[in-house]
Coordinates of C-alpha atoms and ligand atoms in Angstrom, one line a residue:
M95 CA -32.8 14.2 26.7
M96 CA -29.0 14.6 27.0
A97 CA -28.0 16.7 23.4
I98 CA -24.9 16.0 21.9
M99 CA -22.8 19.1 22.3
Q100 CA -19.1 18.0 22.6
E101 CA -17.2 14.8 21.1
K102 CA -16.9 13.7 25.1
D103 CA -20.9 13.4 24.6
L104 CA -20.6 10.8 22.5
N105 CA -19.6 7.8 25.2
L106 CA -17.2 6.6 22.4
A107 CA -15.2 3.3 22.6
S108 CA -11.8 4.0 24.0
R109 CA -10.1 3.0 20.7
M110 CA -11.2 5.9 19.3
D111 CA -8.5 7.8 21.3
K112 CA -6.2 6.3 19.1
I113 CA -7.4 6.2 15.6
E114 CA -6.0 9.5 13.8
G115 CA -7.3 11.1 10.5
S116 CA -5.1 10.5 7.7
G117 CA -2.8 13.0 6.2
V118 CA -3.7 12.0 3.1
R119 CA -7.4 12.3 3.1
R120 CA -6.5 16.0 4.3
M121 CA -5.0 16.7 1.1
F122 CA -8.0 15.1 -0.5
E123 CA -10.1 18.1 1.5
L124 CA -7.7 20.8 0.4
V125 CA -7.7 19.7 -3.5
S126 CA -11.5 20.3 -3.4
S127 CA -11.4 23.6 -1.9
M128 CA -8.1 24.5 -4.4
Q129 CA -8.5 25.9 -7.8
D130 CA -6.5 24.1 -10.4
P131 CA -4.1 22.3 -7.8
I132 CA -1.0 20.8 -9.3
N133 CA -1.9 17.5 -7.1
L134 CA 1.1 15.4 -6.4
S135 CA -0.7 14.0 -3.2
I136 CA -2.7 10.8 -4.6
G137 CA -2.4 7.3 -3.9
Q138 CA -4.4 6.1 -7.0
A139 CA -3.1 5.7 -11.0
D140 CA -4.0 8.7 -13.3
Y141 CA -5.5 6.1 -15.8
D142 CA -8.9 4.7 -16.0
A143 CA -9.6 0.9 -16.1
P144 CA -9.3 -1.1 -19.3
P145 CA -12.6 -0.8 -21.7
A146 CA -12.9 -4.9 -21.2
M147 CA -13.3 -4.9 -17.6
K148 CA -15.5 -2.0 -17.6
E149 CA -17.6 -3.6 -20.3
G150 CA -17.4 -7.2 -18.2
A151 CA -18.9 -5.3 -15.3
I152 CA -21.5 -3.7 -17.2
K153 CA -22.5 -6.9 -18.8
A154 CA -22.8 -8.9 -15.2
I155 CA -25.0 -6.0 -14.1
Q156 CA -27.1 -6.2 -17.4
E157 CA -27.6 -10.2 -17.0
G158 CA -28.6 -9.9 -13.4
K159 CA -25.2 -10.8 -11.5
N160 CA -26.1 -8.4 -8.9
R161 CA -26.6 -10.7 -5.9
Y162 CA -24.4 -12.2 -3.4
T163 CA -21.9 -14.4 -4.5
V164 CA -20.2 -17.1 -2.4
T165 CA -18.0 -14.9 0.4
Q166 CA -14.7 -15.9 -0.8
G167 CA -16.0 -14.8 -4.1
I168 CA -16.8 -16.4 -7.7
P169 CA -14.6 -19.4 -8.6
E170 CA -13.5 -18.2 -11.9
L171 CA -11.9 -15.2 -10.7
I172 CA -9.6 -17.2 -8.0
E173 CA -8.2 -19.2 -10.4
K174 CA -7.5 -16.6 -12.6
V175 CA -5.6 -14.7 -9.8
L176 CA -4.3 -17.9 -8.8
D177 CA -3.1 -18.6 -12.2
R178 CA -1.6 -14.9 -12.4
I179 CA 0.6 -15.6 -9.3
E180 CA 1.9 -19.1 -10.8
R181 CA 2.8 -17.2 -14.1
R182 CA 4.7 -14.4 -12.0
E183 CA 6.0 -16.6 -9.1
G184 CA 6.4 -19.8 -10.4
F185 CA 4.4 -21.1 -7.4
R186 CA 0.7 -21.6 -6.8
P187 CA -0.1 -20.6 -3.2
E188 CA -2.6 -23.6 -1.4
S189 CA -5.5 -21.2 -1.5
A190 CA -6.8 -18.0 -1.8
F191 CA -10.1 -15.8 -1.8
M192 CA -11.2 -12.3 -2.5
T193 CA -11.3 -9.7 -0.1
S194 CA -12.8 -6.3 -0.1
G195 CA -9.6 -4.7 -1.3
V196 CA -6.0 -4.9 0.2
S197 CA -7.7 -3.0 3.1
G198 CA -10.3 -5.5 3.7
G199 CA -7.6 -8.2 3.5
L200 CA -5.6 -6.2 6.5
L201 CA -8.4 -6.0 8.6
L202 CA -9.4 -9.5 8.5
T203 CA -5.8 -10.8 9.1
A204 CA -5.4 -8.5 11.9
L205 CA -8.7 -9.5 13.1
A206 CA -7.8 -13.5 12.8
L207 CA -4.3 -13.6 13.9
L208 CA -3.9 -10.7 16.7
D209 CA -5.1 -10.5 20.4
P210 CA -4.9 -6.9 22.2
G211 CA -1.3 -6.6 23.5
D212 CA 0.5 -8.8 20.9
L213 CA 3.6 -7.2 19.5
V214 CA 3.8 -6.2 15.5
L215 CA 6.9 -5.1 14.0
L216 CA 6.3 -2.3 11.2
P217 CA 8.6 -0.6 9.1
D218 CA 8.8 3.1 9.3
P219 CA 8.0 4.9 7.1
F220 CA 4.8 2.7 6.8
F221 CA 1.1 3.2 5.1
V222 CA -0.7 5.0 7.7
M223 CA -3.7 2.3 7.3
Y224 CA -1.5 -0.1 9.3
K225 CA -0.8 1.8 12.5
N226 CA -4.5 2.6 12.4
V227 CA -5.8 -0.8 12.0
L228 CA -3.6 -2.4 14.6
E229 CA -5.0 0.3 17.0
I230 CA -8.3 -1.1 16.1
V231 CA -7.4 -4.5 17.3
G232 CA -5.7 -3.3 20.3
A233 CA -1.9 -4.4 18.7
R234 CA 1.6 -3.0 20.2
V235 CA 3.8 -1.9 17.5
A236 CA 7.5 -1.8 17.5
F237 CA 9.1 0.0 14.6
F238 CA 12.2 -1.1 12.4
D239 CA 14.0 1.8 10.8
L240 CA 13.9 1.5 6.7
Y241 CA 15.8 5.2 6.5
P242 CA 19.0 5.0 4.4
K243 CA 21.5 5.8 6.3
E244 CA 23.6 6.9 2.9
R245 CA 22.6 8.1 0.0
G246 CA 21.8 5.4 -2.2
E247 CA 21.4 2.7 -0.1
G248 CA 17.8 2.4 -0.8
W249 CA 15.2 1.6 1.9
Q250 CA 16.2 -1.5 3.6
P251 CA 16.2 -2.5 7.2
D252 CA 18.7 -3.2 9.5
L253 CA 18.9 -6.6 10.0
N254 CA 20.8 -6.3 13.8
E255 CA 18.1 -3.9 14.7
L256 CA 15.6 -6.6 13.8
E257 CA 17.0 -9.5 15.6
T258 CA 16.9 -7.4 18.7
L259 CA 13.1 -6.7 18.3
F260 CA 12.4 -10.3 17.3
A261 CA 13.9 -11.2 20.8
K262 CA 10.7 -9.4 22.1
K263 CA 8.4 -12.6 20.5
P264 CA 6.6 -10.2 17.7
K265 CA 3.4 -12.3 16.7
L266 CA 3.3 -10.7 13.5
L267 CA 5.9 -8.6 10.9
L268 CA 4.2 -6.6 8.4
L269 CA 5.7 -6.1 5.2
N270 CA 5.1 -3.9 1.9
S271 CA 7.2 -3.9 -0.8
P272 CA 7.2 -2.1 -3.1
S273 CA 6.2 0.5 -0.4
N274 CA 4.0 3.4 0.0
P275 CA 5.5 5.8 0.8
T276 CA 9.2 5.2 -0.1
G277 CA 8.9 3.9 -3.6
G278 CA 11.7 1.2 -2.4
I279 CA 11.9 -2.4 -2.9
L280 CA 13.1 -4.9 -0.7
S281 CA 16.0 -7.0 -1.6
G282 CA 15.0 -10.8 -2.1
E283 CA 18.5 -11.2 0.5
T284 CA 16.4 -9.1 2.8
L285 CA 13.2 -11.3 2.6
D286 CA 15.3 -14.1 3.0
S287 CA 16.8 -13.1 6.3
L288 CA 13.6 -11.6 7.6
T289 CA 12.0 -15.3 6.4
N290 CA 14.4 -16.9 8.4
L291 CA 14.0 -14.4 11.3
A292 CA 10.1 -15.2 11.3
A293 CA 11.1 -19.0 11.1
S294 CA 12.9 -19.3 13.9
H295 CA 10.7 -17.2 16.6
G296 CA 7.3 -18.4 14.9
T297 CA 5.9 -15.3 13.6
W298 CA 3.3 -14.7 10.8
I299 CA 4.6 -12.7 8.0
L300 CA 1.8 -10.5 6.6
S301 CA 3.3 -9.0 2.9
D302 CA 1.3 -6.3 1.4
E303 CA 1.8 -6.3 -2.1
I304 CA -0.3 -4.2 -3.9
Y305 CA 2.3 -2.5 -6.1
D306 CA 3.3 -5.9 -7.4
H307 CA 3.2 -4.4 -11.0
F308 CA 5.1 -1.3 -10.0
S309 CA 8.5 -2.5 -10.1
F310 CA 10.6 -0.6 -12.5
D311 CA 14.1 -2.2 -13.0
Q312 CA 13.5 -5.9 -12.1
R313 CA 10.9 -8.1 -11.1
F314 CA 10.4 -7.4 -7.7
P315 CA 11.2 -10.1 -4.8
S316 CA 7.7 -11.1 -3.6
M317 CA 7.4 -13.3 -0.6
I318 CA 5.0 -15.5 -2.9
P319 CA 7.4 -18.3 -3.5
R320 CA 9.0 -18.3 0.0
M321 CA 5.4 -19.1 1.2
S322 CA 6.6 -22.8 0.0
Q323 CA 9.4 -22.8 2.9
Y324 CA 7.7 -20.7 5.3
E325 CA 3.8 -21.5 5.7
R326 CA 3.1 -18.6 8.5
C327 CA 2.8 -16.3 6.0
V328 CA -0.4 -14.0 4.3
V329 CA 0.1 -12.3 1.0
L330 CA -2.2 -9.5 0.0
G331 CA -2.5 -8.2 -3.5
G332 CA -5.5 -6.2 -5.2
F333 CA -7.1 -4.7 -8.2
S334 CA -6.8 -0.7 -7.3
K335 CA -3.7 0.0 -8.7
T336 CA -2.6 -1.8 -11.3
W337 CA -5.9 -2.0 -13.2
G338 CA -6.9 1.6 -12.4
V339 CA -10.0 0.8 -10.3
P340 CA -9.5 1.9 -6.3
G341 CA -13.5 2.2 -6.3
W342 CA -14.2 -1.2 -7.2
R343 CA -13.1 -2.6 -3.7
L344 CA -10.9 -5.9 -4.9
G345 CA -8.4 -7.8 -3.6
W346 CA -7.0 -11.1 -2.4
A347 CA -5.7 -13.0 0.1
L348 CA -3.2 -15.8 0.0
G349 CA -2.1 -18.1 2.9
P350 CA -2.4 -21.3 4.4
E351 CA -5.6 -22.8 3.9
L352 CA -6.7 -23.0 7.5
L353 CA -5.9 -19.4 8.2
L354 CA -7.5 -18.2 5.2
D355 CA -11.0 -20.2 6.3
K356 CA -10.9 -18.3 9.0
M357 CA -10.5 -15.1 7.5
R358 CA -13.4 -16.1 5.2
L359 CA -15.4 -16.8 8.3
L360 CA -14.9 -13.4 9.5
Q361 CA -15.8 -12.0 5.9
Q362 CA -19.3 -13.5 6.3
Y363 CA -19.7 -11.1 9.1
T364 CA -18.0 -8.3 8.2
F365 CA -17.7 -7.4 4.2
V366 CA -20.0 -10.3 3.4
C367 CA -18.5 -10.7 0.0
C368 CA -17.1 -8.4 -2.8
P369 CA -19.4 -6.4 -5.2
T370 CA -20.9 -9.3 -7.7
P371 CA -20.6 -7.5 -10.9
L372 CA -17.1 -6.0 -10.5
Q373 CA -15.6 -9.5 -9.5
Y374 CA -16.9 -10.5 -13.3
G375 CA -15.3 -7.0 -14.8
A376 CA -11.8 -8.3 -12.9
V377 CA -12.0 -11.5 -14.7
A378 CA -11.5 -9.4 -18.0
G379 CA -9.3 -7.5 -16.1
L380 CA -6.6 -10.3 -15.5
E381 CA -6.7 -11.0 -19.3
M382 CA -4.5 -7.4 -19.6
D383 CA -1.2 -7.3 -19.3
M384 CA -1.1 -3.7 -18.3
E385 CA 2.4 -3.7 -19.6
D386 CA 1.9 0.0 -21.2
E387 CA 0.6 1.6 -18.0
L388 CA 4.0 0.3 -16.5
Q389 CA 6.3 1.6 -19.6
A390 CA 4.5 5.1 -18.7
Y391 CA 5.0 4.9 -15.2
R392 CA 9.0 4.1 -15.5
K393 CA 8.9 7.1 -17.3
K394 CA 7.4 9.4 -15.0
R395 CA 9.7 7.8 -12.5
D396 CA 12.7 8.9 -14.6
F397 CA 11.2 12.0 -14.9
V398 CA 10.8 12.8 -11.4
Y399 CA 14.1 11.2 -10.3
Q400 CA 16.2 13.5 -12.9
G401 CA 14.3 16.2 -12.2
L402 CA 14.8 16.3 -8.5
K403 CA 18.1 14.3 -7.7
D404 CA 20.5 17.3 -7.7
F405 CA 18.1 19.2 -5.5
Y406 CA 16.9 17.1 -3.2
S407 CA 18.4 13.8 -1.3
L408 CA 16.1 11.6 -3.1
E409 CA 16.7 7.6 -3.4
K410 CA 15.7 6.7 -6.5
P411 CA 12.0 5.0 -6.6
E412 CA 12.2 1.4 -7.6
G413 CA 8.7 0.7 -7.5
S414 CA 5.1 1.6 -6.5
F415 CA 4.4 5.2 -7.8
Y416 CA 5.8 7.3 -4.7
A417 CA 9.2 9.4 -4.8
F418 CA 10.3 10.1 -0.6
P419 CA 12.4 13.2 -0.8
A420 CA 13.9 14.8 2.3
Y421 CA 13.0 18.4 3.0
P422 CA 15.9 20.5 1.8
K423 CA 18.5 21.9 4.7
G424 CA 16.7 24.6 6.7
W425 CA 13.3 23.7 6.3
T426 CA 10.8 22.6 8.8
E427 CA 7.7 20.1 7.5
K428 CA 5.1 22.8 8.4
D429 CA 7.3 25.5 6.5
F430 CA 8.0 23.3 3.3
I431 CA 4.6 21.9 2.9
Q432 CA 3.2 25.6 3.5
A433 CA 5.2 26.7 0.6
C434 CA 3.9 24.2 -1.4
L435 CA 0.5 24.9 -0.8
E436 CA 1.1 28.5 -1.5
R437 CA 2.4 27.7 -4.7
R438 CA -0.7 25.4 -5.1
L439 CA 1.5 22.3 -5.1
L440 CA -0.1 19.3 -2.8
L441 CA 1.8 16.8 -1.6
V442 CA 1.7 14.3 1.6
P443 CA 4.4 15.3 4.8
G444 CA 6.1 12.3 5.4
S445 CA 5.2 12.7 9.1
A446 CA 1.9 11.2 8.0
F447 CA 3.9 7.7 7.5
S448 CA 6.5 7.8 10.2
R449 CA 7.9 8.7 13.5
R450 CA 10.4 11.4 11.5
A451 CA 9.1 14.7 9.9
T452 CA 11.9 14.7 7.3
H453 CA 10.6 13.7 4.1
F454 CA 8.1 14.1 2.1
R455 CA 5.6 12.1 -0.5
L456 CA 5.4 12.8 -4.0
S457 CA 2.9 10.5 -6.0
F458 CA 3.9 10.4 -9.6
A459 CA 0.8 8.7 -10.4
A460 CA -0.3 11.9 -12.4
S461 CA -0.3 13.4 -16.0
D462 CA 2.9 14.4 -17.3
E463 CA 2.0 18.1 -17.6
T464 CA 1.3 18.0 -14.0
L465 CA 4.6 16.2 -13.0
E466 CA 6.5 18.7 -14.9
K467 CA 4.6 21.7 -12.9
G468 CA 5.1 20.2 -9.7
V469 CA 8.9 19.3 -10.4
E470 CA 9.5 23.0 -11.4
V471 CA 8.2 24.2 -8.0
L472 CA 10.3 21.9 -6.3
R473 CA 13.1 22.8 -8.1
S474 CA 12.3 26.6 -7.4
L475 CA 12.0 25.9 -3.6
A476 CA 15.4 24.3 -3.1
K477 CA 17.2 26.6 -5.0
Ligands
PMP293 N1 -1.5 -1.1 1.0 C1 -1.2 0.1 0.5 C2 0.5 0.1 0.5 C3 -1.4 1.1 -0.3 O1 -0.9 2.2 -0.5 C4 -3.1 0.6 -0.3 C5 -3.9 2.0 -0.9 N2 -3.2 3.6 -1.0 C6 -3.9 0.0 0.3 C7 -3.2 -1.0 0.9 C8 -5.2 0.1 -0.2 O2 -5.5 -0.7 -1.2 P1 -6.9 -1.3 -1.4 O3 -7.6 -0.3 -2.6 O4 -6.9 -2.7 -2.3 O5 -7.8 -1.2 -0.1

């Protein structure tokens, strides 16, 4: 019998060579070994789910709603999701189904649309999962840059760069607005230009709108109303962030019925269905407007921005719950993150989300007290 002594003895599939551990997870692990950390590395809201949502899930369990649901999710939840979208966007997408979080929706979209070697356009910076999901299906990635050329410009793509990239015939353009990790929001004009570019090349658009609720200064421009003009469009959203239930694994996918039908088929053989009692709880969640939480997060955004803007090169976060400041002059990423760790401050190095190592991600999804301590450490480091 051959013992497994080293990783090479596992005889792994070659795709595993390209799948990397996430920098965010590494921070998770560090937290457990650190005493009283100032943790600004977390990508989930610091509030708990609304009581009515929890009661809805508990009631469902007690009533015996513990079996599988249909693959697409319970009809009352799908209807409520579509009602919320119609209220917000004035447009009711053709079709929707419940996915195992936005993560589940991402995997199903990639499996349904991408062959090995297909080209996907990804923003840089990007949410870490995208790159790895694309590796799983063997897609090729070309990045387009979002970094502001000048301070105050915000995180928008350069349309000339995108035109050049579209000439390479990408199968899919992946967008994430409001963004993790930049806190940026793509403008309506940018979305219109990207939709036109995609339409003229027959490219699919996948828009991850998981932070749709966290838009601080304006109603964020969504791809959803643009789906009426351009059908090759999938929009993903979910419960994890807005309702404080990332552990519930509940999201939704919107898109043309013909594609969603294929994605549901894949769901049958992968996730099967979303957790049954939690779907019932989520129905109650959709009754809540979560406005108080949004107000509180706007204040956190203001506190972080006011506290850091004179010390760091920082775009004002417009949405999500992240700020993405540049390292102060003279600091390397390694030294800066190390200096923060020595002061018990946990952040995520920007290279986890980018080809560059020039910025870091600060999550303001934390208590006001933690934010005060974190901002204090960062100000003292930059002085
Ligand atoms: N997309 C983005 C941009 C995210 O930040 C996250 C969570 N960190 C996800 C998707 C995953 O969300 P879910 O919990 O719905 O799978």
